Each structure stands twice: as structure tokens, then as C-alpha cells.
PDB file of C-alpha atoms in Angstrom:
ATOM      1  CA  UNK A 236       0.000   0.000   0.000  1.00  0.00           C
ATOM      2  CA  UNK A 237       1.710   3.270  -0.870  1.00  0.00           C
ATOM      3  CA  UNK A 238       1.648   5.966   1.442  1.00  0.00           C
ATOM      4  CA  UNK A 239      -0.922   8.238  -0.121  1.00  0.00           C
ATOM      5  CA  UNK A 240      -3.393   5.198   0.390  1.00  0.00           C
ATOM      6  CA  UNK A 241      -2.575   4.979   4.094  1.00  0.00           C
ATOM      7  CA  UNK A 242      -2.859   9.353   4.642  1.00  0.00           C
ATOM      8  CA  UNK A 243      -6.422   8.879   2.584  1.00  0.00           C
ATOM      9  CA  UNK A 244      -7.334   5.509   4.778  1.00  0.00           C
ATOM     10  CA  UNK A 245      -6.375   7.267   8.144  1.00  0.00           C
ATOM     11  CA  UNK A 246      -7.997  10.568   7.172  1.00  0.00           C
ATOM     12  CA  UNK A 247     -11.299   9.515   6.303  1.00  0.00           C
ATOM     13  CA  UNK A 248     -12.180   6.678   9.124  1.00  0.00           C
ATOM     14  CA  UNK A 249      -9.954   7.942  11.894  1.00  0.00           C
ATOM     15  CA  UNK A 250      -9.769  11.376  11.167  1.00  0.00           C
ATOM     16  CA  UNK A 251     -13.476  11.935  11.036  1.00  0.00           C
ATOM     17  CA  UNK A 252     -16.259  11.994  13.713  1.00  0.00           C
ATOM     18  CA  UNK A 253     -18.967  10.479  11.607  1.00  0.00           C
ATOM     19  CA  UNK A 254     -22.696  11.023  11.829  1.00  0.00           C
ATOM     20  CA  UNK A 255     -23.220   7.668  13.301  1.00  0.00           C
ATOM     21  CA  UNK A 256     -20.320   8.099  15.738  1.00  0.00           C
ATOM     22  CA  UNK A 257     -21.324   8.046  19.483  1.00  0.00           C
ATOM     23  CA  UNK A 258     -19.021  11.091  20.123  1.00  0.00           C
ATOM     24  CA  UNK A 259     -20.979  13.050  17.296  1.00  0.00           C
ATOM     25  CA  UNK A 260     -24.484  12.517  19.443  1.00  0.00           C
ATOM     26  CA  UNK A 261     -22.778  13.417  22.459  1.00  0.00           C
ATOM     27  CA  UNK A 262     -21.539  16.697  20.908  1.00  0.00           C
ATOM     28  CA  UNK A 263     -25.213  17.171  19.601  1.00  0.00           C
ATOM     29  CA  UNK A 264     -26.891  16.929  22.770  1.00  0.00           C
ATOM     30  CA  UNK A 265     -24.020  19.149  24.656  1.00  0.00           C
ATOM     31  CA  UNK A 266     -24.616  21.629  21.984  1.00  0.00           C
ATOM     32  CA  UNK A 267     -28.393  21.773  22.259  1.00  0.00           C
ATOM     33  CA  UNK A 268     -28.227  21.147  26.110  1.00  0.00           C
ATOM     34  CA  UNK A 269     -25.881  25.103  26.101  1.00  0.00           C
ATOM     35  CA  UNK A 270     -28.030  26.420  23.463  1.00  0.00           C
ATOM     36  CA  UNK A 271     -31.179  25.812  25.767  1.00  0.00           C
ATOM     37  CA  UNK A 272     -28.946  27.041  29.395  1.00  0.00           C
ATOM     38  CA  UNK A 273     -27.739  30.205  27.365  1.00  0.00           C
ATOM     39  CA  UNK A 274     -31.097  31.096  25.703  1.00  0.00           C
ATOM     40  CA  UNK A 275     -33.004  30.593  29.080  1.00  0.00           C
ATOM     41  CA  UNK A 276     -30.549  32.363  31.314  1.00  0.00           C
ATOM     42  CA  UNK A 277     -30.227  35.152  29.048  1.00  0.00           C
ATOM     43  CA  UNK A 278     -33.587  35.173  28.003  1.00  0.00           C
ATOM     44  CA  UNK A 279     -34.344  38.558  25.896  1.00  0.00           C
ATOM     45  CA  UNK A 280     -30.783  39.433  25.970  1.00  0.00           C
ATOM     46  CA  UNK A 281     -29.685  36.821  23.412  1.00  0.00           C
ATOM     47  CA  UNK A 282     -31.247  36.928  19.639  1.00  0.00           C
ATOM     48  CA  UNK A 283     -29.046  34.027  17.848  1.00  0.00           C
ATOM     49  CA  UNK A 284     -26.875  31.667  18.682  1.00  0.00           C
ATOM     50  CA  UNK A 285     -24.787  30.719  15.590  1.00  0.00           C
ATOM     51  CA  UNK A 286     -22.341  27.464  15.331  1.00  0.00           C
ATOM     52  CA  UNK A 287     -19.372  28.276  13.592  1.00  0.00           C
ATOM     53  CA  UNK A 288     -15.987  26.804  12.836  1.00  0.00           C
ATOM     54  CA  UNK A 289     -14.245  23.728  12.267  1.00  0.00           C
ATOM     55  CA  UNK A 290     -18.030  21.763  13.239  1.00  0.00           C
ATOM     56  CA  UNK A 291     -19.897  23.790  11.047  1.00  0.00           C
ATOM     57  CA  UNK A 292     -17.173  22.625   8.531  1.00  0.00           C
ATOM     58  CA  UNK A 293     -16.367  18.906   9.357  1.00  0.00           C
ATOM     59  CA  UNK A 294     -12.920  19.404  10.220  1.00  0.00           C
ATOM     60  CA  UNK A 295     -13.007  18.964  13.839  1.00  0.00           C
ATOM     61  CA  UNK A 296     -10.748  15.826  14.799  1.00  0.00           C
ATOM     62  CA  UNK A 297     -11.967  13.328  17.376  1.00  0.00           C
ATOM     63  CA  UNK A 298     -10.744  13.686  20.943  1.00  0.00           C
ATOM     64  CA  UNK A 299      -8.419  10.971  20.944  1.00  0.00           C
ATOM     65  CA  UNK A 300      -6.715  12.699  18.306  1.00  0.00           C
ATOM     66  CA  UNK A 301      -6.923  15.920  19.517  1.00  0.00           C
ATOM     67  CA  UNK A 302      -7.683  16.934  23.120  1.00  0.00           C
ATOM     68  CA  UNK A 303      -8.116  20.326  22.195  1.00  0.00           C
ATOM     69  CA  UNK A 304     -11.156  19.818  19.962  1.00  0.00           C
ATOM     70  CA  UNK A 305     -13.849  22.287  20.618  1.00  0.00           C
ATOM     71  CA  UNK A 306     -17.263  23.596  19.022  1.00  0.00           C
ATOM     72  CA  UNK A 307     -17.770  27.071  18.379  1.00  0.00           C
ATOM     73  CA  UNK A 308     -20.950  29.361  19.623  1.00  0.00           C
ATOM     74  CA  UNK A 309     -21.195  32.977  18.703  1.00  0.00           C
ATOM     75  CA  UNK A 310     -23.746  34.258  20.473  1.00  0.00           C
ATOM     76  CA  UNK A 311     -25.347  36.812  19.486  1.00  0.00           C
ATOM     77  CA  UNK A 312     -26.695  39.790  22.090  1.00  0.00           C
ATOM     78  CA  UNK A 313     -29.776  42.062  21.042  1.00  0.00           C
ATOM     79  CA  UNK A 314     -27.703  45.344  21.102  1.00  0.00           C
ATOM     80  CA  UNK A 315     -30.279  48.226  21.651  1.00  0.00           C
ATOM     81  CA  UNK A 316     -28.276  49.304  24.746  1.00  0.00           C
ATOM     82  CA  UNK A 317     -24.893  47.717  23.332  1.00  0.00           C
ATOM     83  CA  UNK A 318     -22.295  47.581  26.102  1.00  0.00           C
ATOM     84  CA  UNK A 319     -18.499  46.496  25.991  1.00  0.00           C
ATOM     85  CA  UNK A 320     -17.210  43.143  24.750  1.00  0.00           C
ATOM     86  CA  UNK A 321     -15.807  42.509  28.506  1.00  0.00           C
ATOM     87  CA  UNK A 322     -19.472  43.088  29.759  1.00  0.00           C
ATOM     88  CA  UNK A 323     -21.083  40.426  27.052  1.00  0.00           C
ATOM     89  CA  UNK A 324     -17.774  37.706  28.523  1.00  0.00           C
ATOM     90  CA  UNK A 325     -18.925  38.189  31.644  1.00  0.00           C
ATOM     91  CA  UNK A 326     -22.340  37.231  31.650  1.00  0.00           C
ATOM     92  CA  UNK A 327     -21.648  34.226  29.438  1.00  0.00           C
ATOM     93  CA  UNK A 328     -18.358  33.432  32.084  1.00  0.00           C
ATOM     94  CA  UNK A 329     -21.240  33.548  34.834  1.00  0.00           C
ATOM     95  CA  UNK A 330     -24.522  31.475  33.366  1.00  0.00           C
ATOM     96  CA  UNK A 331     -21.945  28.278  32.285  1.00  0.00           C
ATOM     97  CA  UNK A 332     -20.043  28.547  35.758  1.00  0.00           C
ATOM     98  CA  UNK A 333     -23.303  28.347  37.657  1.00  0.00           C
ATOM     99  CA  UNK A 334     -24.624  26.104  34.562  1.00  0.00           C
ATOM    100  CA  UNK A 335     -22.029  23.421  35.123  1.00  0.00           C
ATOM    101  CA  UNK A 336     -20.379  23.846  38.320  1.00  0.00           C
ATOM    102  CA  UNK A 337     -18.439  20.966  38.082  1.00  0.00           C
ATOM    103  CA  UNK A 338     -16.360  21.616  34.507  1.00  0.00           C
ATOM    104  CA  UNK A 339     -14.198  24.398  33.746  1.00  0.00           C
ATOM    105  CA  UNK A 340     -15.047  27.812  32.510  1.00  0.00           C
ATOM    106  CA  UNK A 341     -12.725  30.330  31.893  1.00  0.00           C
ATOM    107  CA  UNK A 342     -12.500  33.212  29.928  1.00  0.00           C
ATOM    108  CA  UNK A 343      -9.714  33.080  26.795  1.00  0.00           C
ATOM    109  CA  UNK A 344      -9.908  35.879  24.523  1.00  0.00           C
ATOM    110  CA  UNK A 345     -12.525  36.792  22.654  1.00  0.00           C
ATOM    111  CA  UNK A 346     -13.962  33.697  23.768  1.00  0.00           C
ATOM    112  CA  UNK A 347     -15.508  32.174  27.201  1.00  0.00           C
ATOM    113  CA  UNK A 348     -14.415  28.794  27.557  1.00  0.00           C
ATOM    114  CA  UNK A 349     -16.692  25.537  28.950  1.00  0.00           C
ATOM    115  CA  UNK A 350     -14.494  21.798  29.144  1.00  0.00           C
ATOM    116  CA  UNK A 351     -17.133  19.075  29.482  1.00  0.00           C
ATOM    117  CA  UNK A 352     -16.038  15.581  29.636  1.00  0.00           C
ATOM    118  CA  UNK A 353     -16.144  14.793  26.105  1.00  0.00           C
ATOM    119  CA  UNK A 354     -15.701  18.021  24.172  1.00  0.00           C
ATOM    120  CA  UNK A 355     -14.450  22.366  24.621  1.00  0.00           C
ATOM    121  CA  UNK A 356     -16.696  24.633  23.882  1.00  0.00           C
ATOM    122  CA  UNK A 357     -15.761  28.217  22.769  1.00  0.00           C
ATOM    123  CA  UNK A 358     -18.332  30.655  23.062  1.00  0.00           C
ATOM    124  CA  UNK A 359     -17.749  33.967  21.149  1.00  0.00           C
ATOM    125  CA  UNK A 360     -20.443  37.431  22.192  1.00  0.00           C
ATOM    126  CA  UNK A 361     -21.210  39.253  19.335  1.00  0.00           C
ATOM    127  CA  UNK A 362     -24.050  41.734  18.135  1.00  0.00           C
ATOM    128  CA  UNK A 363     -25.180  42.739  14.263  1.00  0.00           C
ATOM    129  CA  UNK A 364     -26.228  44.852  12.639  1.00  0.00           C
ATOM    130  CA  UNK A 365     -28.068  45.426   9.095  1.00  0.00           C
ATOM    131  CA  UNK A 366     -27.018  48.300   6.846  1.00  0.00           C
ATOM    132  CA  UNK A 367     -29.700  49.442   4.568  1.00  0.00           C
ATOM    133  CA  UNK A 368     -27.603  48.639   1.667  1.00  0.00           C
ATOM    134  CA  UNK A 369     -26.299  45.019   2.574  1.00  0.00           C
ATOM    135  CA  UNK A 370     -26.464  42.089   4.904  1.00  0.00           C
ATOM    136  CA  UNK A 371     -26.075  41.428   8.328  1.00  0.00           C
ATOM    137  CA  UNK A 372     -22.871  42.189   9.662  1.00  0.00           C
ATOM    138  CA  UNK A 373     -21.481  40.433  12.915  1.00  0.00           C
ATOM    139  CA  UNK A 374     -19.067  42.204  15.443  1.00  0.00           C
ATOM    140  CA  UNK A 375     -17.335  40.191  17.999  1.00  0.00           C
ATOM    141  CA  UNK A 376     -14.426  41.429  20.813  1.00  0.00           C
ATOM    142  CA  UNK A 377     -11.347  43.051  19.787  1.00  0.00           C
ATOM    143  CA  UNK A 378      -7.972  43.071  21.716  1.00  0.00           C
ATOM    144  CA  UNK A 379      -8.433  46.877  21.945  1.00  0.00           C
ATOM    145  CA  UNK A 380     -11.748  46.441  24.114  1.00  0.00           C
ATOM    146  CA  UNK A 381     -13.750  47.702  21.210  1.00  0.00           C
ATOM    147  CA  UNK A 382     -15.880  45.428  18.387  1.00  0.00           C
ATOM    148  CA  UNK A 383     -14.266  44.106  15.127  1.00  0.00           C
ATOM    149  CA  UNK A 384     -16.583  43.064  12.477  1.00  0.00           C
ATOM    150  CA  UNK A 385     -16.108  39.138  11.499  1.00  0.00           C
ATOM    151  CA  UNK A 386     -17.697  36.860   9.073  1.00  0.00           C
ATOM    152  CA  UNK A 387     -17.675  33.296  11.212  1.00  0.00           C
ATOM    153  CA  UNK A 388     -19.012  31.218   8.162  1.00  0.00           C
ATOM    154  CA  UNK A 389     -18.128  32.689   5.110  1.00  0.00           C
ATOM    155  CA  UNK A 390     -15.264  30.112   4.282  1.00  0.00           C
ATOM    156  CA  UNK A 391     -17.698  27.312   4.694  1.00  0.00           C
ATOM    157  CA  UNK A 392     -19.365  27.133   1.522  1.00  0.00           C
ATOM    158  CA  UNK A 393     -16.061  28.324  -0.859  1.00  0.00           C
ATOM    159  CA  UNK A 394     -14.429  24.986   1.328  1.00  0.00           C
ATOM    160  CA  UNK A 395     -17.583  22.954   0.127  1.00  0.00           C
ATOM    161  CA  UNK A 396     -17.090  24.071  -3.446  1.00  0.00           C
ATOM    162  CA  UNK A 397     -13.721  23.481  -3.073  1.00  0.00           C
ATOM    163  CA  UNK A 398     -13.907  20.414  -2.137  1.00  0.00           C
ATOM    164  CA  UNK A 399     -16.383  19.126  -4.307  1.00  0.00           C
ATOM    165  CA  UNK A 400     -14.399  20.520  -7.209  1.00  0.00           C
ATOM    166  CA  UNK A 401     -11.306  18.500  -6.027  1.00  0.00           C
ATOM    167  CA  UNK A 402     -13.056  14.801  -5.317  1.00  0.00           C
ATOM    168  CA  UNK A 403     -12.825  12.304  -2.950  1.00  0.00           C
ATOM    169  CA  UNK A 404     -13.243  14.755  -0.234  1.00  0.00           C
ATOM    170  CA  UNK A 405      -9.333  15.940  -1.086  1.00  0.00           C
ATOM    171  CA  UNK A 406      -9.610  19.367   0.990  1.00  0.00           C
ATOM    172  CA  UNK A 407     -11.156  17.868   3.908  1.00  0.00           C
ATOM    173  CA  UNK A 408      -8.639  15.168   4.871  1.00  0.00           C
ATOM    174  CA  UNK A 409      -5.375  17.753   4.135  1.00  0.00           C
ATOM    175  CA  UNK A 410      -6.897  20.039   6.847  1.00  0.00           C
ATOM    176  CA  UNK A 411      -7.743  17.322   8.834  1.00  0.00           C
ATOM    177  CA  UNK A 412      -3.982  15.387   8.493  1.00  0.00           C
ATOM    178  CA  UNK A 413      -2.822  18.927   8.938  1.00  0.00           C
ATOM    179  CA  UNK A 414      -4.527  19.922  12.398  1.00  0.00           C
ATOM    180  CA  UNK A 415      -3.149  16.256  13.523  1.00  0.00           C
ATOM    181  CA  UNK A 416       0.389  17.203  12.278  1.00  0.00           C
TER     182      UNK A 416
END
């Protein structure tokens, strides 16, 4: 077998947290289980949250092959009295403390940070807004302590293309084999 075979093999089955995969449900339910905790706790304050990253994509890596995996949540505050970024990290830092006492939560620029068992979460605050002219634009904290305007899923769909373009799900199992690298 040469070794492009073996990358391919190892890329696709161990590389991949498939849709049948126990760890995929597990995410699934942790992910709905926040999005209800965040939406109740911060009820009115919170108009969207949005998944984002290398889920949304299907590049995440298992656990066993990367401790470090996590999902990505912007959420998104209703900004009719907008406040600072620090303000919008520490009311997310305080509903997943008390939410789950017993895991760690921390806050890690621009993010707030929950560890469960089984997976990270990263959860980004953010606020839009909707020119006249265009579509909605998302703002999330800047190192200054101000807002910087971010598109979280805009590579998704070129990756998609991109992929689909390529075959065999080519683009996919580089980044993958890269983020184990």
C-alpha cells in the first residue's frame, strides 16, 4: 500500500467523527443542552446563537486525536443598549459557571471557555447589525476592548465548493492530516 493510500485511509475513518459516531451525538446533545442554558438564562438578551468553525465545517478531529477539539458558539446579544465586549464575557463566564459547576469555565480571549467531559466549547459574544444597503454584519471582541466586524461562516461554503471541485473529499482530509500534524 503506498503511502498516499494509508494518509487517505487514516484521514477519512480515523480522522473523522462520523454522523453515526457516538461522540458526534454526544456533541449534539451538549450543543443543544448550552443552546437551551444560554437562551433561558439570558432570556431577551440573546437573539441568535450561531455554530461556527471547524463543526460547522467537518474538520473537527476526534478527541483521541486531539484533546483540544472544541465547538464554536457565537452568540449573538440584542444590542439596543450595546455595552463592551468585557461586559457580554462576563455574563456568558457567569450562566456556564453556575450552569455546570463541576467543569471548567474560563475566559480566553474573545472567547468564554466551557471543558465538558467529552468536548471544549468556545463561546464567542457578538451583536449585528443590518445596513440598509447590505447584509447582516457580525461584530465580535477586539484586543483593543472595542468590536471588530467578522464573518464566522463565510469560508464554509467556498471549502464545500472546493472540495467538491477537487473529489474524494481531497480538501477535507489535508486540513484534517494537517490539524493532527
Amino acid at each position: 500500500m503506498n503511502i498516499n493510500a494509508i494518509l487517505t485511509r487514516f484521514a477519512t475513518r480515523d480522522l473523522v467523527i462520523s454522523y453515526k459516531n457516538a461522540e458526534r451525538g454526544k456533541i449534539k446533545t451538549s450543543i443543544s443542552h448550552l443552546k437551551k442554558v444560554l437562551s433561558t438564562r439570558l432570556f431577551g438578551q440573546i437573539i441568535e446563537i450561531k455554530d461556527f468553525g471547524s463543526y460547522t465545517r467537518n474538520t473537527i478531529l476526534p478527541r483521541k486525536h486531539d484533546p483540544n477539539s472544541d465547538i464554536d458558539l457565537m452568540i449573538t446579544f440584542n444590542n439596543d443598549n450595546l455595552l463592551n465586549p468585557e461586559t457580554y464575557r462576563k455574563k456568558l463566564l457567569s450562566v456556564v459557571t453556575t450552569a455546570y459547576p463541576h467543569s471548567i469555565s474560563k475566559k480566553d480571549f474573545p472567547a468564554v471557555k466551557l471543558e465538558l467531559n467529552h468536548i471544549k466549547f468556545d463561546l464567542v459574544p457578538a451583536y449585528t447589525q443590518i445596513p440598509f444597503w447590505g447584509e447582516k454584519r457580525y461584530y465580535i471582541p477586539a484586543k483593543d476592548g472595542q468590536w471588530m466586524q467578522t464573518t464566522p461562516n463565510d469560508i464554509n461554503k467556498l471549502l464545500s465548493d472546493r472540495n467538491q471541485d477537487c473529489g474524494n473529499n481531497i480538501i477535507r482530509n489535508t486540513i484534517r492530516l494537517c490539524k493532527h500534524w
